[in-house]
Short mmCIF file of C-alpha atoms in Angstrom, two decimals:
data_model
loop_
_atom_site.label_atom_id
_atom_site.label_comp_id
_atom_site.label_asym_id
_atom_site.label_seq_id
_atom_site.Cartn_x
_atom_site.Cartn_y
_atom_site.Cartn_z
CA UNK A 67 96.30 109.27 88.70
CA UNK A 68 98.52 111.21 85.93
CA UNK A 69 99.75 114.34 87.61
CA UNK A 70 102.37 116.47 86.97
CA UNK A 71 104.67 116.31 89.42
CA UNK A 72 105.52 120.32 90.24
CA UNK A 73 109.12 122.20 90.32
CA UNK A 74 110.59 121.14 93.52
CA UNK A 75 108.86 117.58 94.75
CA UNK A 76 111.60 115.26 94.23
CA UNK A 77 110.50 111.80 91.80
CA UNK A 78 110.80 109.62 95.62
CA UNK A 79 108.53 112.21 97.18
CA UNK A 80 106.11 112.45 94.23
CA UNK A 81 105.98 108.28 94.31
CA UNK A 82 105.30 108.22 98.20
CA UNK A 83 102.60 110.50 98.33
CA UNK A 84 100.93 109.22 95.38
CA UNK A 85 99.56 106.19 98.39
CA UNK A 86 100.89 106.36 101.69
CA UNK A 87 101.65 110.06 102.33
CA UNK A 88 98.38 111.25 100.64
CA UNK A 89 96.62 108.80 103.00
CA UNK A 90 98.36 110.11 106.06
CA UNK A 91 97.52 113.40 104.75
CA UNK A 92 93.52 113.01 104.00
CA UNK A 93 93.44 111.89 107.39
CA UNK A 94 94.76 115.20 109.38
CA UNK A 95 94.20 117.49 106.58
CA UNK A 96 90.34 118.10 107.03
CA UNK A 97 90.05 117.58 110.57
CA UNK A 98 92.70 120.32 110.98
CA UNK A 99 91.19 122.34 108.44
CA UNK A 100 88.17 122.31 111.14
CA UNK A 101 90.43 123.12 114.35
CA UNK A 102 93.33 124.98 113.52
CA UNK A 103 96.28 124.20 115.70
CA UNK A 104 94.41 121.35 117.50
CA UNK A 105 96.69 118.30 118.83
CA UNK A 106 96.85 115.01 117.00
CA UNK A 107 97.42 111.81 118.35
CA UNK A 108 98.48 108.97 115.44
CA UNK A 109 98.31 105.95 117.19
CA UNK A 110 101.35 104.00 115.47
CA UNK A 111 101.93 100.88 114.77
CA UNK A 112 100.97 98.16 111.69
CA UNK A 113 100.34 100.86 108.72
CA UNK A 114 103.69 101.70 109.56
CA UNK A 115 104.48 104.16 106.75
CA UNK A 116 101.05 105.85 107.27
CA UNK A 117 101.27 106.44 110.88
CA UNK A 118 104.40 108.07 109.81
CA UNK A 119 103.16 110.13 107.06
CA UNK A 120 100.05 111.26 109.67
CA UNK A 121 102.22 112.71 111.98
CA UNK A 122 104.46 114.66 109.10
CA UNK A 123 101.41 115.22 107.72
CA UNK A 124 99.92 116.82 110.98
CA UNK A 125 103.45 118.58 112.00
CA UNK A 126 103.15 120.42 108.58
CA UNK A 127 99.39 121.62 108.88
CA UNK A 128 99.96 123.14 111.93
CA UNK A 129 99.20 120.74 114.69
CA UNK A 130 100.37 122.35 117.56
CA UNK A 131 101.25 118.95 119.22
CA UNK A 132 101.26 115.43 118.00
CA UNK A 133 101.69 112.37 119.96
CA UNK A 134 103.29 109.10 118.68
CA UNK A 135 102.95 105.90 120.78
CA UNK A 136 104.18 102.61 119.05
CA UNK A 137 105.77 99.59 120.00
CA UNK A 138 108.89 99.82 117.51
CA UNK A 139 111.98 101.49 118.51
CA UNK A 140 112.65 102.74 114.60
CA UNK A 141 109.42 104.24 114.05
CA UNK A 142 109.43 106.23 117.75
CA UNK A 143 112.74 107.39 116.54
CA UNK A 144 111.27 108.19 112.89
CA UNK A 145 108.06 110.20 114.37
CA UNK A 146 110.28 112.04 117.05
CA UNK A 147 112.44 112.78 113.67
CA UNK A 148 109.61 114.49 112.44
CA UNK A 149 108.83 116.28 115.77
CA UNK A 150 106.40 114.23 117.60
CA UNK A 151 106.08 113.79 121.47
CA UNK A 152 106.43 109.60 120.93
CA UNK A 153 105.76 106.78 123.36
CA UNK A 154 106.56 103.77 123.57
CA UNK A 155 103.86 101.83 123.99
CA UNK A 156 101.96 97.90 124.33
CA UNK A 157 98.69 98.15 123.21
CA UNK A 158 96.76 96.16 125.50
CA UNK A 159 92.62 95.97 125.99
CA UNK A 160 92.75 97.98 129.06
CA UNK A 161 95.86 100.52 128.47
CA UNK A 162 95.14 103.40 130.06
CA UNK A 163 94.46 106.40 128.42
CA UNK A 164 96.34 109.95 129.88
CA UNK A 165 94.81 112.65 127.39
CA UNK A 166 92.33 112.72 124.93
CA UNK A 167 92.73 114.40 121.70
CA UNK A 168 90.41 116.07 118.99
CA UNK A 169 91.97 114.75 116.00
CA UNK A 170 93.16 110.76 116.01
CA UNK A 171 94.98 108.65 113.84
CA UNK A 172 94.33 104.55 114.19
CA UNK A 173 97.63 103.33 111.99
CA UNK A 174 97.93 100.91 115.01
CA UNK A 175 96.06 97.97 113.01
CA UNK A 176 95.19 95.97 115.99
CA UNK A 177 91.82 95.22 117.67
CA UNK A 178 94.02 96.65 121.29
CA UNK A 179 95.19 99.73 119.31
CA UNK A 180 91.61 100.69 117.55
CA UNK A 181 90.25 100.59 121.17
CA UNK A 182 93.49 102.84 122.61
CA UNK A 183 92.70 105.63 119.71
CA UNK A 184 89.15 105.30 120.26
CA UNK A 185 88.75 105.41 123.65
CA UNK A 186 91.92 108.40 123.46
CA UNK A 187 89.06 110.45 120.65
CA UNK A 188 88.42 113.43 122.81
CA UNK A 189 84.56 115.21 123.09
CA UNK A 190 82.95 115.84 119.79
CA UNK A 191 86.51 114.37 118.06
CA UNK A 192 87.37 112.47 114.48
CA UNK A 193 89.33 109.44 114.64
CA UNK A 194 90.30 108.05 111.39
CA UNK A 195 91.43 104.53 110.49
CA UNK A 196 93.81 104.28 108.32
CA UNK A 197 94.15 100.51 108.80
CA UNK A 198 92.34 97.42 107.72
CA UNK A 199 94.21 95.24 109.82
CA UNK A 200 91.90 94.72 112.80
CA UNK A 201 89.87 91.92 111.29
CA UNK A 202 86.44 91.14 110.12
CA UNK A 203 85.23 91.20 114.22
CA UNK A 204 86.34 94.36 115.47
CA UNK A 205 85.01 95.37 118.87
CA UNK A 206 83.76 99.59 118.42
CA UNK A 207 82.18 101.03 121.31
CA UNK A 208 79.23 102.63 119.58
CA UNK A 209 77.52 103.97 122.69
CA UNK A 210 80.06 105.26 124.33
CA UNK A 211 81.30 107.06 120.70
CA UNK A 212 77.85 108.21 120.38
CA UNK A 213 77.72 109.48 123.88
CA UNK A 214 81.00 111.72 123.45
CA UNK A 215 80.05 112.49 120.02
CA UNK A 216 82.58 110.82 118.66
CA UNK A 217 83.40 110.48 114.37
CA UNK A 218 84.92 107.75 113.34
CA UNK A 219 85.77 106.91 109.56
CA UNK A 220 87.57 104.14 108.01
CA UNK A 221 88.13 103.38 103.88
CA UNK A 222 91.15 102.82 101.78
CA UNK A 223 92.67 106.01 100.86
CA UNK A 224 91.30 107.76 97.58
CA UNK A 225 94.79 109.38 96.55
CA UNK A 226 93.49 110.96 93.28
CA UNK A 227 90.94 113.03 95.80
CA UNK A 228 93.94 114.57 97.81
CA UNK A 229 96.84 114.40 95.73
CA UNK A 230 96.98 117.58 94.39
CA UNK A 231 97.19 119.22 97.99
CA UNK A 232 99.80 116.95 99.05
CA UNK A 233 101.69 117.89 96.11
CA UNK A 234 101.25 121.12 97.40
CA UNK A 235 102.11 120.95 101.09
CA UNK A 236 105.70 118.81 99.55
CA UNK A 237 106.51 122.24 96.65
CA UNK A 238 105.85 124.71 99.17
CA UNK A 239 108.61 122.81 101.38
CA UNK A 240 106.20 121.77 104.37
CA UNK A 241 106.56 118.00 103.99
CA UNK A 242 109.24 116.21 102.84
CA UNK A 243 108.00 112.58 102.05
CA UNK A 244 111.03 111.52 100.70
CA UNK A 245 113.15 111.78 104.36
CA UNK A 246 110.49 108.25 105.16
CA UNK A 247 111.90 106.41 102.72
CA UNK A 248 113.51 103.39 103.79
CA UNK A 249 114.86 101.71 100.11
CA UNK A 250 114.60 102.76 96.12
CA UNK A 251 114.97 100.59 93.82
CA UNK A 252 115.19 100.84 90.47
CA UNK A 253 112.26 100.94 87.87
CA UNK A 254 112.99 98.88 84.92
#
């Protein structure tokens, strides 16, 4: 994981993406790499920071919308911050989905909020899950994912994989990891 850390990516940034931000990036980076300018929706909520560091993430790869429902007042204000369309929003087994998207984020990390991003995967879309915290028993509608051609991938981030372009995307000024940061404290 030893990288130099280049001219311009503050120490806080350099420490955020080395986890969270380069696992908000791996998870909009490729799909967008496959649909330029396509809209993202990060479906917010438990993998708090993540969620957050999709939709920078997303905003600074050239998204050309990105959508941010949650159900916490600071992290709607965060995401619209970073210049997402945010909702506020109870995830719930049968919410009802207004627009489908081609690129999805699951940083919801409940079994209601898997469901909302899946069922909110457009035609022939990737949702990735950035969060473990829907249980061992999650419900995933395989037939109707197979039917819309649906991708869906979940693992733990693999930082080393993407850290150099996230590196990147903070020196040439497109994200800014260190505005998420809540606290610092000191190393000693």
């Amino acid at each position: 994981m030893l990288v130099k850390i280049p001219a311009g990516v503050s120490l806080p940034s350099a420490a955020a993406i080395s986890d969270n931000a380069t696992d908000g990036f791996r998870a909009v980076a490729e799909p967008l790499r496959r649909s330029p300018g396509a809209n993202v929706l990060v479906v917010g909520g438990l993998a708090q920071s993540v969620g957050l560091f999709a939709v920078e993430a997303a905003r600074a790869l050239g998204a050309k919308r990105v959508v941010y429902p949650d159900f916490d007042a600071r992290r709607l204000d965060a995401a619209k911050a970073l210049g997402a369309d945010v909702i506020a929003t109870v995830y719930a087994s049968d919410l009802a989905v207004q627009e489908q998207f081609p690129i999805v984020v699951e940083a919801g990390g409940l079994p209601d909020a898997l469901t909302f991003a899946l069922r909110s995967t457009g035609p022939c879309g990737i949702c990735t899950g950035v969060s473990a915290g829907t249980g061992d028993k999650s419900s995933i509608p395989l037939r109707s994912m197979y039917m819309k051609g649906i991708t869906y991938t979940v693992s733990r981030v693999h930082a080393r994989a993407d850290l150099g372009a996230a590196l990147e995307c903070a020196r040439c000024g497109y994200s800014h990891p260190d505005q998420l940061i809540t606290r610092q404290v000191r190393f000693q």
